[in-house]
Amino acid sequence: MFEAEELAVFQSNVDESLKSRSAAVQRLLGVLPGNGKALGLDEKWAYNIIKQVGNYAESYERNLGMASPLKFQRGINALWTRAD
């Protein structure tokens, strides 16, 4: 879910992302096989998670973040590339 967030793969664009030219996105979503097998999972395991619940940012916002009753900021829980 973190990698999907970093690669800008969201629940809303996961199907379109299957056509991405990025090898990292293709590996994440199982277009390029190997990751699933290495983990003993179906190749589409990450695709299925993102399709159902979104990437980490989407899940965080919905359950803990500003879109939730708790309204917690990401703060130190943000991606390392966006941390203050």
PDB file of N, CA and C in Angstrom, residues 24-77:
ATOM      1  N   ALA A  24       8.141  -0.619 -12.281  1.00  0.00           N
ATOM      2  CA  ALA A  24       7.795  -0.720 -10.859  1.00  0.00           C
ATOM      3  C   ALA A  24       6.292  -0.872 -10.676  1.00  0.00           C
ATOM      4  N   VAL A  25       5.522  -0.092 -11.419  1.00  0.00           N
ATOM      5  CA  VAL A  25       4.062  -0.199 -11.353  1.00  0.00           C
ATOM      6  C   VAL A  25       3.617  -1.555 -11.897  1.00  0.00           C
ATOM      7  N   GLN A  26       4.196  -1.976 -12.997  1.00  0.00           N
ATOM      8  CA  GLN A  26       3.841  -3.277 -13.572  1.00  0.00           C
ATOM      9  C   GLN A  26       4.139  -4.420 -12.613  1.00  0.00           C
ATOM     10  N   ARG A  27       5.281  -4.372 -11.928  1.00  0.00           N
ATOM     11  CA  ARG A  27       5.617  -5.416 -10.941  1.00  0.00           C
ATOM     12  C   ARG A  27       4.644  -5.379  -9.769  1.00  0.00           C
ATOM     13  N   LEU A  28       4.358  -4.181  -9.264  1.00  0.00           N
ATOM     14  CA  LEU A  28       3.443  -4.042  -8.140  1.00  0.00           C
ATOM     15  C   LEU A  28       2.079  -4.646  -8.453  1.00  0.00           C
ATOM     16  N   LEU A  29       1.576  -4.368  -9.640  1.00  0.00           N
ATOM     17  CA  LEU A  29       0.225  -4.796  -9.994  1.00  0.00           C
ATOM     18  C   LEU A  29       0.162  -6.189 -10.608  1.00  0.00           C
ATOM     19  N   GLY A  30       1.300  -6.850 -10.745  1.00  0.00           N
ATOM     20  CA  GLY A  30       1.312  -8.219 -11.251  1.00  0.00           C
ATOM     21  C   GLY A  30       1.313  -8.336 -12.754  1.00  0.00           C
ATOM     22  N   VAL A  31       1.465  -7.222 -13.463  1.00  0.00           N
ATOM     23  CA  VAL A  31       1.565  -7.276 -14.924  1.00  0.00           C
ATOM     24  C   VAL A  31       2.855  -7.996 -15.297  1.00  0.00           C
ATOM     25  N   LEU A  32       3.940  -7.635 -14.616  1.00  0.00           N
ATOM     26  CA  LEU A  32       5.201  -8.372 -14.733  1.00  0.00           C
ATOM     27  C   LEU A  32       5.219  -9.385 -13.592  1.00  0.00           C
ATOM     28  N   PRO A  33       5.220 -10.660 -13.896  1.00  0.00           N
ATOM     29  CA  PRO A  33       5.140 -11.673 -12.847  1.00  0.00           C
ATOM     30  C   PRO A  33       6.430 -11.794 -12.044  1.00  0.00           C
ATOM     31  N   GLY A  34       6.309 -12.354 -10.868  1.00  0.00           N
ATOM     32  CA  GLY A  34       7.463 -12.653 -10.036  1.00  0.00           C
ATOM     33  C   GLY A  34       7.284 -12.283  -8.582  1.00  0.00           C
ATOM     34  N   ASN A  35       6.733 -11.090  -8.314  1.00  0.00           N
ATOM     35  CA  ASN A  35       6.572 -10.663  -6.921  1.00  0.00           C
ATOM     36  C   ASN A  35       5.602 -11.554  -6.160  1.00  0.00           C
ATOM     37  N   GLY A  36       4.487 -11.846  -6.760  1.00  0.00           N
ATOM     38  CA  GLY A  36       3.505 -12.701  -6.099  1.00  0.00           C
ATOM     39  C   GLY A  36       4.067 -14.081  -5.813  1.00  0.00           C
ATOM     40  N   LYS A  37       4.682 -14.674  -6.812  1.00  0.00           N
ATOM     41  CA  LYS A  37       5.260 -16.011  -6.645  1.00  0.00           C
ATOM     42  C   LYS A  37       6.323 -16.005  -5.557  1.00  0.00           C
ATOM     43  N   ALA A  38       7.161 -14.984  -5.523  1.00  0.00           N
ATOM     44  CA  ALA A  38       8.216 -14.894  -4.515  1.00  0.00           C
ATOM     45  C   ALA A  38       7.638 -14.843  -3.103  1.00  0.00           C
ATOM     46  N   LEU A  39       6.443 -14.298  -2.973  1.00  0.00           N
ATOM     47  CA  LEU A  39       5.797 -14.187  -1.662  1.00  0.00           C
ATOM     48  C   LEU A  39       4.820 -15.333  -1.393  1.00  0.00           C
ATOM     49  N   GLY A  40       4.655 -16.207  -2.372  1.00  0.00           N
ATOM     50  CA  GLY A  40       3.698 -17.297  -2.222  1.00  0.00           C
ATOM     51  C   GLY A  40       2.261 -16.833  -2.375  1.00  0.00           C
ATOM     52  N   LEU A  41       2.082 -15.758  -3.147  1.00  0.00           N
ATOM     53  CA  LEU A  41       0.756 -15.170  -3.352  1.00  0.00           C
ATOM     54  C   LEU A  41       0.421 -15.133  -4.834  1.00  0.00           C
ATOM     55  N   ASP A  42      -0.828 -14.855  -5.123  1.00  0.00           N
ATOM     56  CA  ASP A  42      -1.262 -14.613  -6.484  1.00  0.00           C
ATOM     57  C   ASP A  42      -0.547 -13.374  -7.019  1.00  0.00           C
ATOM     58  N   GLU A  43      -0.240 -13.352  -8.300  1.00  0.00           N
ATOM     59  CA  GLU A  43       0.461 -12.199  -8.888  1.00  0.00           C
ATOM     60  C   GLU A  43      -0.337 -10.899  -8.756  1.00  0.00           C
ATOM     61  N   LYS A  44      -1.641 -10.980  -8.677  1.00  0.00           N
ATOM     62  CA  LYS A  44      -2.495  -9.785  -8.609  1.00  0.00           C
ATOM     63  C   LYS A  44      -2.830  -9.380  -7.172  1.00  0.00           C
ATOM     64  N   TRP A  45      -2.092  -9.882  -6.192  1.00  0.00           N
ATOM     65  CA  TRP A  45      -2.426  -9.613  -4.793  1.00  0.00           C
ATOM     66  C   TRP A  45      -2.454  -8.117  -4.487  1.00  0.00           C
ATOM     67  N   ALA A  46      -1.458  -7.373  -4.931  1.00  0.00           N
ATOM     68  CA  ALA A  46      -1.416  -5.935  -4.635  1.00  0.00           C
ATOM     69  C   ALA A  46      -2.517  -5.199  -5.404  1.00  0.00           C
ATOM     70  N   TYR A  47      -2.732  -5.591  -6.649  1.00  0.00           N
ATOM     71  CA  TYR A  47      -3.826  -4.999  -7.435  1.00  0.00           C
ATOM     72  C   TYR A  47      -5.144  -5.163  -6.689  1.00  0.00           C
ATOM     73  N   ASN A  48      -5.406  -6.370  -6.184  1.00  0.00           N
ATOM     74  CA  ASN A  48      -6.666  -6.640  -5.493  1.00  0.00           C
ATOM     75  C   ASN A  48      -6.829  -5.787  -4.238  1.00  0.00           C
ATOM     76  N   ILE A  49      -5.755  -5.603  -3.483  1.00  0.00           N
ATOM     77  CA  ILE A  49      -5.823  -4.752  -2.288  1.00  0.00           C
ATOM     78  C   ILE A  49      -6.122  -3.316  -2.674  1.00  0.00           C
ATOM     79  N   ILE A  50      -5.395  -2.793  -3.647  1.00  0.00           N
ATOM     80  CA  ILE A  50      -5.578  -1.400  -4.061  1.00  0.00           C
ATOM     81  C   ILE A  50      -6.967  -1.193  -4.645  1.00  0.00           C
ATOM     82  N   LYS A  51      -7.431  -2.134  -5.417  1.00  0.00           N
ATOM     83  CA  LYS A  51      -8.762  -2.047  -6.022  1.00  0.00           C
ATOM     84  C   LYS A  51      -9.849  -2.009  -4.948  1.00  0.00           C
ATOM     85  N   GLN A  52      -9.659  -2.766  -3.875  1.00  0.00           N
ATOM     86  CA  GLN A  52     -10.684  -2.851  -2.836  1.00  0.00           C
ATOM     87  C   GLN A  52     -10.598  -1.746  -1.787  1.00  0.00           C
ATOM     88  N   VAL A  53      -9.387  -1.383  -1.339  1.00  0.00           N
ATOM     89  CA  VAL A  53      -9.279  -0.411  -0.251  1.00  0.00           C
ATOM     90  C   VAL A  53      -8.431   0.811  -0.573  1.00  0.00           C
ATOM     91  N   GLY A  54      -7.739   0.801  -1.707  1.00  0.00           N
ATOM     92  CA  GLY A  54      -6.901   1.931  -2.084  1.00  0.00           C
ATOM     93  C   GLY A  54      -5.485   1.788  -1.561  1.00  0.00           C
ATOM     94  N   ASN A  55      -4.686   2.808  -1.802  1.00  0.00           N
ATOM     95  CA  ASN A  55      -3.303   2.793  -1.311  1.00  0.00           C
ATOM     96  C   ASN A  55      -3.296   3.246   0.155  1.00  0.00           C
ATOM     97  N   TYR A  56      -2.122   3.359   0.745  1.00  0.00           N
ATOM     98  CA  TYR A  56      -2.038   3.690   2.166  1.00  0.00           C
ATOM     99  C   TYR A  56      -2.650   5.058   2.468  1.00  0.00           C
ATOM    100  N   ALA A  57      -2.381   6.042   1.636  1.00  0.00           N
ATOM    101  CA  ALA A  57      -2.917   7.393   1.878  1.00  0.00           C
ATOM    102  C   ALA A  57      -4.437   7.375   1.891  1.00  0.00           C
ATOM    103  N   GLU A  58      -5.023   6.666   0.953  1.00  0.00           N
ATOM    104  CA  GLU A  58      -6.488   6.600   0.890  1.00  0.00           C
ATOM    105  C   GLU A  58      -7.059   5.918   2.130  1.00  0.00           C
ATOM    106  N   SER A  59      -6.452   4.835   2.532  1.00  0.00           N
ATOM    107  CA  SER A  59      -6.907   4.111   3.711  1.00  0.00           C
ATOM    108  C   SER A  59      -6.730   4.959   4.976  1.00  0.00           C
ATOM    109  N   TYR A  60      -5.578   5.607   5.092  1.00  0.00           N
ATOM    110  CA  TYR A  60      -5.314   6.456   6.253  1.00  0.00           C
ATOM    111  C   TYR A  60      -6.333   7.591   6.342  1.00  0.00           C
ATOM    112  N   GLU A  61      -6.532   8.292   5.248  1.00  0.00           N
ATOM    113  CA  GLU A  61      -7.462   9.428   5.247  1.00  0.00           C
ATOM    114  C   GLU A  61      -8.869   8.996   5.650  1.00  0.00           C
ATOM    115  N   ARG A  62      -9.296   7.867   5.120  1.00  0.00           N
ATOM    116  CA  ARG A  62     -10.643   7.372   5.372  1.00  0.00           C
ATOM    117  C   ARG A  62     -10.821   6.917   6.829  1.00  0.00           C
ATOM    118  N   ASN A  63      -9.800   6.303   7.421  1.00  0.00           N
ATOM    119  CA  ASN A  63      -9.948   5.684   8.735  1.00  0.00           C
ATOM    120  C   ASN A  63      -9.378   6.495   9.899  1.00  0.00           C
ATOM    121  N   LEU A  64      -8.359   7.299   9.644  1.00  0.00           N
ATOM    122  CA  LEU A  64      -7.721   8.073  10.711  1.00  0.00           C
ATOM    123  C   LEU A  64      -7.563   9.547  10.378  1.00  0.00           C
ATOM    124  N   GLY A  65      -7.504   9.874   9.110  1.00  0.00           N
ATOM    125  CA  GLY A  65      -7.172  11.219   8.667  1.00  0.00           C
ATOM    126  C   GLY A  65      -8.325  12.194   8.676  1.00  0.00           C
ATOM    127  N   MET A  66      -8.169  13.214   7.880  1.00  0.00           N
ATOM    128  CA  MET A  66      -9.111  14.324   7.863  1.00  0.00           C
ATOM    129  C   MET A  66     -10.498  13.940   7.365  1.00  0.00           C
ATOM    130  N   ALA A  67     -10.612  12.837   6.652  1.00  0.00           N
ATOM    131  CA  ALA A  67     -11.923  12.375   6.182  1.00  0.00           C
ATOM    132  C   ALA A  67     -12.607  11.488   7.222  1.00  0.00           C
ATOM    133  N   SER A  68     -11.963  11.271   8.353  1.00  0.00           N
ATOM    134  CA  SER A  68     -12.522  10.433   9.417  1.00  0.00           C
ATOM    135  C   SER A  68     -12.942  11.305  10.600  1.00  0.00           C
ATOM    136  N   PRO A  69     -13.686  10.743  11.529  1.00  0.00           N
ATOM    137  CA  PRO A  69     -14.033  11.502  12.737  1.00  0.00           C
ATOM    138  C   PRO A  69     -12.807  11.855  13.586  1.00  0.00           C
ATOM    139  N   LEU A  70     -11.714  11.101  13.475  1.00  0.00           N
ATOM    140  CA  LEU A  70     -10.518  11.344  14.284  1.00  0.00           C
ATOM    141  C   LEU A  70      -9.710  12.549  13.811  1.00  0.00           C
ATOM    142  N   LYS A  71      -9.690  12.784  12.510  1.00  0.00           N
ATOM    143  CA  LYS A  71      -9.022  13.941  11.900  1.00  0.00           C
ATOM    144  C   LYS A  71      -7.543  14.065  12.266  1.00  0.00           C
ATOM    145  N   PHE A  72      -6.817  12.936  12.280  1.00  0.00           N
ATOM    146  CA  PHE A  72      -5.381  12.951  12.549  1.00  0.00           C
ATOM    147  C   PHE A  72      -4.614  13.358  11.301  1.00  0.00           C
ATOM    148  N   GLN A  73      -3.648  14.254  11.470  1.00  0.00           N
ATOM    149  CA  GLN A  73      -2.733  14.605  10.394  1.00  0.00           C
ATOM    150  C   GLN A  73      -1.801  13.423  10.158  1.00  0.00           C
ATOM    151  N   ARG A  74      -1.258  13.285   8.955  1.00  0.00           N
ATOM    152  CA  ARG A  74      -0.297  12.211   8.700  1.00  0.00           C
ATOM    153  C   ARG A  74       0.984  12.406   9.489  1.00  0.00           C
ATOM    154  N   GLY A  75       1.509  13.610   9.524  1.00  0.00           N
ATOM    155  CA  GLY A  75       2.713  13.897  10.295  1.00  0.00           C
ATOM    156  C   GLY A  75       3.840  12.923  10.023  1.00  0.00           C
ATOM    157  N   ILE A  76       4.378  12.320  11.077  1.00  0.00           N
ATOM    158  CA  ILE A  76       5.491  11.381  10.913  1.00  0.00           C
ATOM    159  C   ILE A  76       5.060  10.090  10.234  1.00  0.00           C
ATOM    160  N   ASN A  77       3.774   9.927  10.021  1.00  0.00           N
ATOM    161  CA  ASN A  77       3.240   8.761   9.342  1.00  0.00           C
ATOM    162  C   ASN A  77       3.192   8.964   7.825  1.00  0.00           C
TER     163      ASN A  77
END
